[in-house]
Short mmCIF file of C-alpha atoms in Angstrom, two decimals:
data_model
loop_
_atom_site.label_atom_id
_atom_site.label_comp_id
_atom_site.label_asym_id
_atom_site.label_seq_id
_atom_site.Cartn_x
_atom_site.Cartn_y
_atom_site.Cartn_z
CA MET A 136 120.76 116.79 125.11
CA THR A 137 119.19 113.78 127.10
CA GLU A 138 116.78 112.27 124.73
CA TYR A 139 119.24 109.53 123.40
CA ASP A 140 120.64 106.93 125.76
CA TYR A 141 124.17 105.87 124.32
CA ILE A 142 127.67 105.43 125.35
CA ARG A 143 129.72 108.62 125.03
CA GLU A 144 133.15 107.58 126.14
CA GLY A 145 135.51 106.17 123.26
CA ASP A 146 137.41 103.51 125.44
CA ALA A 147 134.16 102.09 126.80
CA ILE A 148 132.70 101.96 123.31
CA TYR A 149 135.67 100.08 122.12
CA ARG A 150 135.89 97.58 125.07
CA LYS A 151 132.10 96.79 124.70
CA SER A 152 132.42 96.44 121.02
CA PHE A 153 135.52 93.99 121.27
CA ALA A 154 133.68 91.92 123.98
CA ILE A 155 130.59 91.53 121.84
CA ILE A 156 132.77 90.54 119.01
CA ARG A 157 134.51 87.75 121.29
CA GLU A 158 131.35 86.69 122.27
CA GLU A 159 129.71 86.34 118.87
CA SER A 160 132.39 85.30 116.63
CA ASP A 161 134.42 81.95 116.09
CA LEU A 162 137.99 82.60 116.39
CA THR A 163 139.23 79.38 117.28
CA ARG A 164 141.37 78.59 114.08
CA PHE A 165 143.34 81.88 114.81
CA SER A 166 146.58 82.39 117.03
CA GLU A 167 146.19 84.80 119.62
CA ASP A 168 147.91 87.58 117.64
CA GLU A 169 145.83 86.66 114.44
CA ALA A 170 142.69 86.73 116.59
CA GLU A 171 143.42 90.47 117.79
CA ILE A 172 143.72 91.42 113.93
CA ALA A 173 140.65 89.65 113.23
CA ILE A 174 138.66 91.32 116.03
CA ARG A 175 139.78 94.67 114.55
CA MET A 176 138.75 93.56 111.06
CA ILE A 177 135.23 92.48 112.30
CA HIS A 178 134.87 95.88 114.11
CA ALA A 179 135.63 97.59 110.84
CA CYS A 180 132.74 95.87 108.86
CA GLY A 181 130.19 95.07 111.48
CA GLN A 182 130.01 91.54 110.59
CA VAL A 183 131.18 88.54 112.89
CA GLU A 184 130.57 86.22 110.08
CA ALA A 185 133.43 87.74 108.03
CA ALA A 186 135.87 86.03 110.00
CA GLN A 187 135.42 82.84 108.15
CA HIS A 188 137.01 84.55 105.13
CA PHE A 189 140.20 85.75 107.05
CA HIS A 190 143.36 83.74 105.97
CA PHE A 191 146.80 84.57 107.57
CA SER A 192 149.97 82.69 106.41
CA ALA A 193 151.87 81.29 109.45
CA ASP A 194 154.65 83.94 109.12
CA PHE A 195 152.51 86.80 108.49
CA VAL A 196 152.17 88.42 112.03
CA THR A 197 155.96 88.01 112.72
CA SER A 198 157.09 89.46 109.38
CA ALA A 199 154.63 92.39 109.33
CA ARG A 200 155.55 93.41 112.64
CA GLY A 201 159.06 92.98 112.27
CA ALA A 202 158.81 95.47 108.98
CA LEU A 203 157.06 97.73 111.29
CA LYS A 204 159.55 97.85 113.81
CA ALA A 205 162.41 98.02 111.59
CA GLY A 206 160.94 101.39 110.54
CA LYS A 207 160.02 100.16 106.90
CA PRO A 208 157.23 102.17 105.18
CA ILE A 209 153.56 100.96 104.64
CA PHE A 210 152.80 100.97 101.05
CA CYS A 211 149.01 101.55 100.29
CA ASP A 212 147.10 101.32 97.03
CA ALA A 213 144.31 103.77 98.14
CA GLN A 214 144.15 107.08 99.93
CA MET A 215 141.33 105.57 102.12
CA VAL A 216 143.76 102.98 103.54
CA ALA A 217 146.49 105.37 104.23
CA HIS A 218 144.01 107.69 106.12
CA GLY A 219 142.62 104.77 108.08
CA VAL A 220 146.03 104.13 109.62
CA THR A 221 146.43 105.66 113.15
CA ARG A 222 149.84 107.27 112.72
CA ALA A 223 150.36 107.62 116.31
CA ARG A 224 150.48 104.02 116.96
CA LEU A 225 152.90 103.34 114.60
CA PRO A 226 156.19 101.84 116.37
CA ALA A 227 158.78 103.90 114.20
CA ASP A 228 157.02 106.73 112.86
CA ASN A 229 156.87 104.59 109.69
CA ALA A 230 156.04 106.39 106.48
CA VAL A 231 152.54 105.70 104.99
CA ILE A 232 152.68 106.05 101.21
CA CYS A 233 150.06 106.03 98.59
CA THR A 234 151.28 106.82 95.08
CA LEU A 235 148.00 106.69 93.25
CA GLN A 236 147.71 110.49 92.97
CA ASP A 237 151.26 110.92 91.94
CA PRO A 238 151.42 113.03 88.88
CA ARG A 239 153.57 110.29 87.00
CA THR A 240 150.98 107.62 87.70
CA PRO A 241 148.47 108.23 84.52
CA GLU A 242 151.29 108.16 82.23
CA LEU A 243 152.78 104.87 83.83
CA ALA A 244 149.33 103.41 83.47
CA LYS A 245 149.08 104.12 79.88
CA ALA A 246 152.58 102.74 79.38
CA ILE A 247 152.05 99.49 81.09
CA GLY A 248 148.48 98.97 79.89
CA ASN A 249 146.99 98.72 83.38
CA THR A 250 144.82 100.82 85.88
CA ARG A 251 146.24 103.62 87.65
CA SER A 252 145.94 101.67 90.93
CA ALA A 253 148.29 99.05 89.46
CA ALA A 254 150.74 101.37 87.75
CA ALA A 255 151.10 103.51 91.06
CA LEU A 256 153.00 100.38 92.37
CA ASP A 257 155.78 100.94 89.89
CA LEU A 258 156.73 104.15 91.92
CA TRP A 259 157.39 101.92 95.08
CA ALA A 260 160.31 99.90 93.92
CA ASP A 261 163.19 101.60 95.71
CA GLN A 262 161.77 101.25 99.00
CA LEU A 263 159.65 98.09 98.59
CA GLU A 264 162.12 95.60 99.83
CA GLY A 265 161.15 94.63 103.45
CA ALA A 266 158.18 96.92 103.56
CA LEU A 267 154.43 96.23 104.59
CA VAL A 268 152.14 96.39 101.52
CA ALA A 269 148.46 96.98 102.10
CA ILE A 270 146.12 96.52 99.19
CA GLY A 271 142.65 97.44 100.03
CA ASN A 272 140.79 98.42 97.02
CA ALA A 273 142.11 97.37 93.64
CA PRO A 274 142.53 93.81 92.61
CA THR A 275 144.69 95.07 89.61
CA ALA A 276 147.16 96.28 92.16
CA LEU A 277 147.33 93.04 94.04
CA PHE A 278 147.95 91.16 90.54
CA HIS A 279 150.44 93.81 89.37
CA LEU A 280 152.44 93.35 92.70
CA LEU A 281 152.46 89.57 92.02
CA GLU A 282 153.87 90.35 88.44
CA MET A 283 156.44 92.49 89.80
CA LEU A 284 157.68 89.70 92.10
CA ASP A 285 157.52 87.22 88.90
CA ALA A 286 159.76 89.85 87.32
CA GLY A 287 162.25 89.51 89.97
CA GLY A 288 161.42 92.75 91.67
CA PRO A 289 161.94 93.67 95.55
CA ARG A 290 160.39 91.49 97.87
CA PRO A 291 158.13 93.12 100.60
CA ALA A 292 158.13 91.70 104.17
CA ALA A 293 154.47 90.99 104.11
CA ILE A 294 151.25 91.57 101.99
CA ILE A 295 147.84 92.53 103.21
CA GLY A 296 145.67 91.61 100.38
CA MET A 297 142.16 92.75 100.99
CA PRO A 298 141.00 94.06 97.66
CA VAL A 299 136.95 94.28 97.45
CA GLY A 300 134.59 93.62 94.79
CA PHE A 301 133.26 91.70 91.80
CA VAL A 302 135.73 91.55 89.27
CA GLY A 303 139.11 90.17 90.03
CA ALA A 304 139.22 90.59 93.82
CA ALA A 305 138.78 86.90 94.73
CA GLU A 306 140.99 85.92 92.00
CA SER A 307 143.94 88.31 92.90
CA LYS A 308 143.70 87.01 96.63
CA GLU A 309 143.95 83.47 95.81
CA ALA A 310 146.77 84.00 93.49
CA LEU A 311 148.69 85.87 96.36
CA ALA A 312 147.68 82.99 98.84
CA GLU A 313 148.95 80.32 96.31
CA SER A 314 151.83 82.20 94.81
CA ARG A 315 155.21 80.44 94.46
CA HIS A 316 156.93 83.30 95.98
CA ARG A 317 155.48 82.25 99.28
CA MET A 318 154.95 85.81 100.74
CA PRO A 319 153.61 86.24 104.19
CA TYR A 320 150.06 87.33 103.71
CA ALA A 321 146.70 88.36 105.29
CA ILE A 322 143.69 87.83 102.86
CA VAL A 323 140.05 88.06 102.92
CA SER A 324 138.88 85.60 100.65
CA GLY A 325 136.07 86.08 98.04
CA ARG A 326 134.70 89.38 97.31
CA MET A 327 134.68 91.21 100.66
CA GLY A 328 137.50 93.36 101.85
CA GLY A 329 138.08 96.94 101.33
CA SER A 330 140.14 99.98 102.84
CA ALA A 331 138.33 99.74 106.50
CA MET A 332 139.27 96.21 107.01
CA THR A 333 142.66 96.66 105.68
CA ALA A 334 143.58 99.84 107.74
CA ALA A 335 141.99 97.87 110.70
CA ALA A 336 144.56 95.06 110.00
CA ILE A 337 147.48 97.45 109.82
CA ASN A 338 146.40 99.31 113.29
CA ALA A 339 145.94 95.86 114.98
CA LEU A 340 149.46 94.91 113.96
CA ALA A 341 150.75 98.41 115.23
CA ARG A 342 148.98 98.33 118.49
CA ALA A 343 150.19 95.43 120.44
CA GLY A 344 153.17 97.04 121.89
CA LEU A 345 155.99 96.04 119.58
CA MET B 83 153.96 89.69 82.98
CA THR B 84 151.51 87.40 81.15
CA GLU B 85 150.83 84.76 84.11
CA TYR B 86 147.95 86.43 85.48
CA ASP B 87 144.56 86.58 83.28
CA TYR B 88 142.74 89.66 84.63
CA ILE B 89 141.13 92.98 83.26
CA ARG B 90 143.33 95.79 83.29
CA GLU B 91 141.11 98.54 81.95
CA GLY B 92 139.38 100.55 84.68
CA ASP B 93 136.06 101.39 82.90
CA ALA B 94 135.63 97.74 81.81
CA ILE B 95 136.13 96.59 85.37
CA TYR B 96 133.41 99.05 86.37
CA ARG B 97 131.04 97.98 83.60
CA LYS B 98 131.52 94.26 84.47
CA SER B 99 131.26 95.04 88.32
CA PHE B 100 127.88 97.07 87.96
CA ALA B 101 126.54 94.43 85.62
CA ILE B 102 127.16 91.70 88.08
CA ILE B 103 125.68 93.62 90.79
CA ARG B 104 122.45 94.24 88.75
CA GLU B 105 122.07 90.53 87.73
CA GLU B 106 122.68 89.22 91.53
CA SER B 107 121.01 91.89 93.63
CA ASP B 108 117.32 92.79 94.27
CA LEU B 109 116.71 96.47 93.71
CA THR B 110 113.20 96.41 93.05
CA ARG B 111 112.16 98.36 96.03
CA PHE B 112 114.32 101.24 95.06
CA SER B 113 113.82 104.29 92.61
CA GLU B 114 116.04 104.33 89.65
CA ASP B 115 118.18 107.14 91.52
CA GLU B 116 118.26 105.08 94.73
CA ALA B 117 119.19 101.96 92.86
CA GLU B 118 122.32 103.91 91.29
CA ILE B 119 123.45 104.69 94.90
CA ALA B 120 122.68 101.22 96.02
CA ILE B 121 124.77 99.59 93.45
CA ARG B 122 127.70 101.80 94.28
CA MET B 123 127.30 100.88 97.98
CA ILE B 124 127.24 97.11 97.04
CA HIS B 125 130.47 97.68 95.03
CA ALA B 126 132.19 99.21 97.96
CA CYS B 127 131.25 96.26 100.26
CA GLY B 128 131.18 93.40 97.88
CA GLN B 129 128.07 92.22 99.08
CA VAL B 130 124.74 92.09 97.08
CA GLU B 131 122.89 90.95 100.36
CA ALA B 132 123.65 94.40 101.91
CA ALA B 133 121.19 96.06 99.80
CA GLN B 134 118.27 94.56 101.97
CA HIS B 135 119.63 96.93 104.68
CA PHE B 136 119.70 100.10 102.68
CA HIS B 137 117.00 102.62 103.27
CA PHE B 138 116.12 106.06 101.84
CA SER B 139 113.57 108.62 102.65
CA ALA B 140 111.67 109.72 99.76
CA ASP B 141 113.08 113.10 99.54
CA PHE B 142 116.71 112.05 100.03
CA VAL B 143 118.00 111.77 96.51
CA THR B 144 116.53 115.35 95.54
CA SER B 145 117.44 117.02 98.76
CA ALA B 146 121.02 115.78 98.74
CA ARG B 147 121.61 116.66 95.02
CA GLY B 148 120.15 119.90 95.60
CA ALA B 149 122.65 120.55 98.21
CA LEU B 150 125.61 119.54 96.03
CA LYS B 151 124.32 121.59 93.00
CA ALA B 152 123.95 124.56 95.40
CA GLY B 153 127.57 124.24 96.17
CA LYS B 154 126.98 123.22 99.86
CA PRO B 155 129.66 121.50 101.78
CA ILE B 156 129.83 117.80 102.65
CA PHE B 157 130.57 117.34 106.21
CA CYS B 158 132.23 114.01 107.17
CA ASP B 159 132.79 112.34 110.54
CA ALA B 160 135.98 110.60 109.42
CA GLN B 161 138.91 111.15 107.19
CA MET B 162 138.34 108.09 105.55
CA VAL B 163 135.05 109.26 104.17
CA ALA B 164 136.40 112.49 103.18
CA HIS B 165 139.29 110.68 101.32
CA GLY B 166 136.87 108.45 99.76
CA VAL B 167 134.84 111.32 97.76
CA THR B 168 135.94 111.63 94.33
CA ARG B 169 136.41 115.64 94.17
CA ALA B 170 136.46 115.94 90.55
CA ARG B 171 132.78 114.54 90.23
CA LEU B 172 131.21 117.10 92.62
CA PRO B 173 129.04 119.47 90.63
CA ALA B 174 130.02 122.88 92.37
CA ASP B 175 133.81 122.13 93.63
CA ASN B 176 131.95 121.71 96.94
CA ALA B 177 134.26 121.74 100.02
CA VAL B 178 134.60 118.18 101.77
CA ILE B 179 135.17 118.94 105.48
CA CYS B 180 136.19 116.72 108.30
CA THR B 181 137.12 118.35 111.65
CA LEU B 182 138.01 115.41 113.71
CA GLN B 183 141.81 116.26 113.67
CA ASP B 184 140.83 120.07 114.27
CA PRO B 185 143.17 121.11 117.31
CA ARG B 186 139.96 122.22 119.18
CA THR B 187 138.10 118.97 119.02
CA PRO B 188 139.91 117.21 121.99
CA GLU B 189 138.75 120.14 124.24
CA LEU B 190 135.33 120.41 122.91
CA ALA B 191 135.09 116.55 123.60
CA LYS B 192 135.90 116.92 127.15
CA ALA B 193 133.59 119.99 127.60
CA ILE B 194 130.51 118.22 126.33
CA GLY B 195 131.45 114.87 127.72
CA ASN B 196 131.29 112.89 124.44
CA THR B 197 133.58 111.35 121.98
CA ARG B 198 135.88 113.35 119.67
CA SER B 199 133.75 112.18 116.82
CA ALA B 200 130.87 113.79 118.36
CA ALA B 201 132.40 116.97 119.41
CA ALA B 202 133.98 117.58 116.19
CA LEU B 203 130.43 118.43 114.81
CA ASP B 204 130.25 121.46 117.00
CA LEU B 205 132.66 123.02 114.71
CA TRP B 206 130.37 122.61 111.65
CA ALA B 207 127.52 124.94 113.07
CA ASP B 208 128.13 127.95 110.99
CA GLN B 209 128.07 126.19 107.42
CA LEU B 210 125.56 123.09 108.44
CA GLU B 211 122.32 124.72 107.16
CA GLY B 212 121.55 123.08 103.88
CA ALA B 213 124.74 121.11 103.82
CA LEU B 214 125.07 117.37 103.16
CA VAL B 215 126.24 115.35 106.16
CA ALA B 216 127.90 112.01 105.87
CA ILE B 217 128.39 109.80 108.95
CA GLY B 218 130.26 106.73 107.91
CA ASN B 219 132.01 105.88 111.26
CA ALA B 220 130.97 106.92 114.64
CA PRO B 221 127.38 106.41 116.15
CA THR B 222 128.28 109.06 118.67
CA ALA B 223 128.54 111.49 115.90
CA LEU B 224 125.02 110.75 114.27
CA PHE B 225 123.45 110.58 118.02
CA HIS B 226 125.05 114.12 118.52
CA LEU B 227 123.73 115.58 115.07
CA LEU B 228 120.30 114.50 116.24
CA GLU B 229 121.09 116.27 119.57
CA MET B 230 121.92 119.45 117.62
CA LEU B 231 118.77 119.38 115.82
CA ASP B 232 116.87 118.80 119.16
CA ALA B 233 118.68 121.87 120.50
CA GLY B 234 117.34 124.00 117.46
CA GLY B 235 120.49 123.90 115.83
CA PRO B 236 120.94 124.45 111.82
CA ARG B 237 119.21 121.76 109.51
CA PRO B 238 121.20 120.13 107.01
CA ALA B 239 119.73 119.27 103.71
CA ALA B 240 120.29 115.55 104.06
CA ILE B 241 121.90 113.08 106.12
CA ILE B 242 123.80 110.03 105.06
CA GLY B 243 123.81 107.85 108.40
CA MET B 244 126.01 104.84 108.00
CA PRO B 245 128.20 104.38 111.03
CA VAL B 246 129.30 100.81 111.45
CA GLY B 247 129.69 98.63 114.45
CA PHE B 248 128.37 96.77 117.46
CA VAL B 249 127.75 99.41 119.78
CA GLY B 250 125.26 102.15 119.04
CA ALA B 251 125.30 102.02 115.32
CA ALA B 252 122.01 100.28 114.60
CA GLU B 253 120.51 102.53 117.43
CA SER B 254 121.75 105.52 116.02
CA LYS B 255 120.60 104.98 112.48
CA GLU B 256 117.31 103.87 113.81
CA ALA B 257 117.06 107.06 115.65
CA LEU B 258 117.73 108.98 112.56
CA ALA B 259 115.01 107.34 110.56
CA GLU B 260 112.34 107.94 113.17
CA SER B 261 113.40 111.38 114.19
CA ARG B 262 110.63 113.98 114.62
CA HIS B 263 112.83 116.16 112.46
CA ARG B 264 112.07 114.16 109.55
CA MET B 265 115.41 114.69 107.95
CA PRO B 266 115.99 113.36 104.42
CA TYR B 267 118.18 110.32 105.15
CA ALA B 268 120.06 107.39 103.59
CA ILE B 269 120.96 104.69 106.07
CA VAL B 270 122.18 101.20 106.27
CA SER B 271 120.33 99.71 109.14
CA GLY B 272 121.73 97.42 111.65
CA ARG B 273 125.73 96.93 112.28
CA MET B 274 126.81 97.27 108.74
CA GLY B 275 128.10 100.63 107.18
CA GLY B 276 131.45 102.24 107.19
CA SER B 277 133.36 105.01 105.30
CA ALA B 278 133.63 102.95 101.97
CA MET B 279 129.83 102.67 101.55
CA THR B 280 129.28 106.37 102.77
CA ALA B 281 131.77 107.81 100.42
CA ALA B 282 130.16 105.56 97.55
CA ALA B 283 126.86 107.00 98.28
CA ILE B 284 128.12 110.50 98.00
CA ASN B 285 130.08 109.68 94.77
CA ALA B 286 126.81 108.03 93.26
CA LEU B 287 124.94 111.21 94.15
CA ALA B 288 127.41 113.41 92.62
CA ARG B 289 127.99 111.35 89.43
CA ALA B 290 124.69 111.43 87.66
CA GLY B 291 125.16 114.74 85.80
CA LEU B 292 123.56 117.16 88.07
#
């Protein structure tokens, strides 16, 4: 068992990883709290260059942490996001909710003429006020969330908008950042994003001793 | 509900996404089957440039698909990988197994002086022969798998080696590709990788009508 020379201690791996990221990445335009989140997101994708696409509204960290501290749920568009959240770190045993596999979702999707990822959000309504929303997969989910706000729906505390991909992802994140609802947001502009970066952002919010 | 102009039909989004990826990416060095996998992996990370880091051994697709068709389990190092697998697409209702949260894992980790991600693999032994292994998070898990092979342990059918990050990720994937065990492999060389690309590779293997 001695052929491979590698670090076998989890904390040491984290420390070295974060040190490399701080060394190689340009985090100067972030606040200290935002930089912590950015580092975790870079860690999740293995690319220091990704940081140029990270954008936080000025009120994001405070609003998102406030929601977590107040015990509000975390709503996720995808199971991979939900399963990337380190539950033990959450400050108030917050619920982590994904309704994509809810049996009502396929019918809802037909009814509203949208994807299941978008329709799943209609099941969030009664707990959405003041919650943390994390969209890490589907642009349609992020667009639909903005539509729900337009329709006078409940207002989450903050939105992590990081859908990934080639159709609608960049546009949906731009729409969030430019929305007249002025929601506290964290986005990865352009095509990049995904469940790992999204979960990393949640874990970074949760970890810094709320 | 008409402010945002976006495609709301899942299949149409997929078709357009894959068309954009085929248009923009260089897939010439892949076989047709490998290209299908590469497209899904690009889709998962939103970056056509990522394809330059994808490497498949010549026997990977046949070996991995053979394992799935034979009903062998899919062993994953992380819950996010396991939860990214589209179960309905699997050809033989294959088990998708992640033992990271197994109650025995922390003790095992102490016993072998490695991370929990690595120790979790010691619980796979009795079903590992001929199985599909998918490492999408932890370099230590991939290194430990190679150590298990060195020690004469069971031989999986194929290894998807796509851990992400700054410490050990590149080295562990290189070790897999250069291993004297000549395992059928798919890797993302360098720092990139992750649970989404790994799950995408599994889903691509499973979907093409086995």
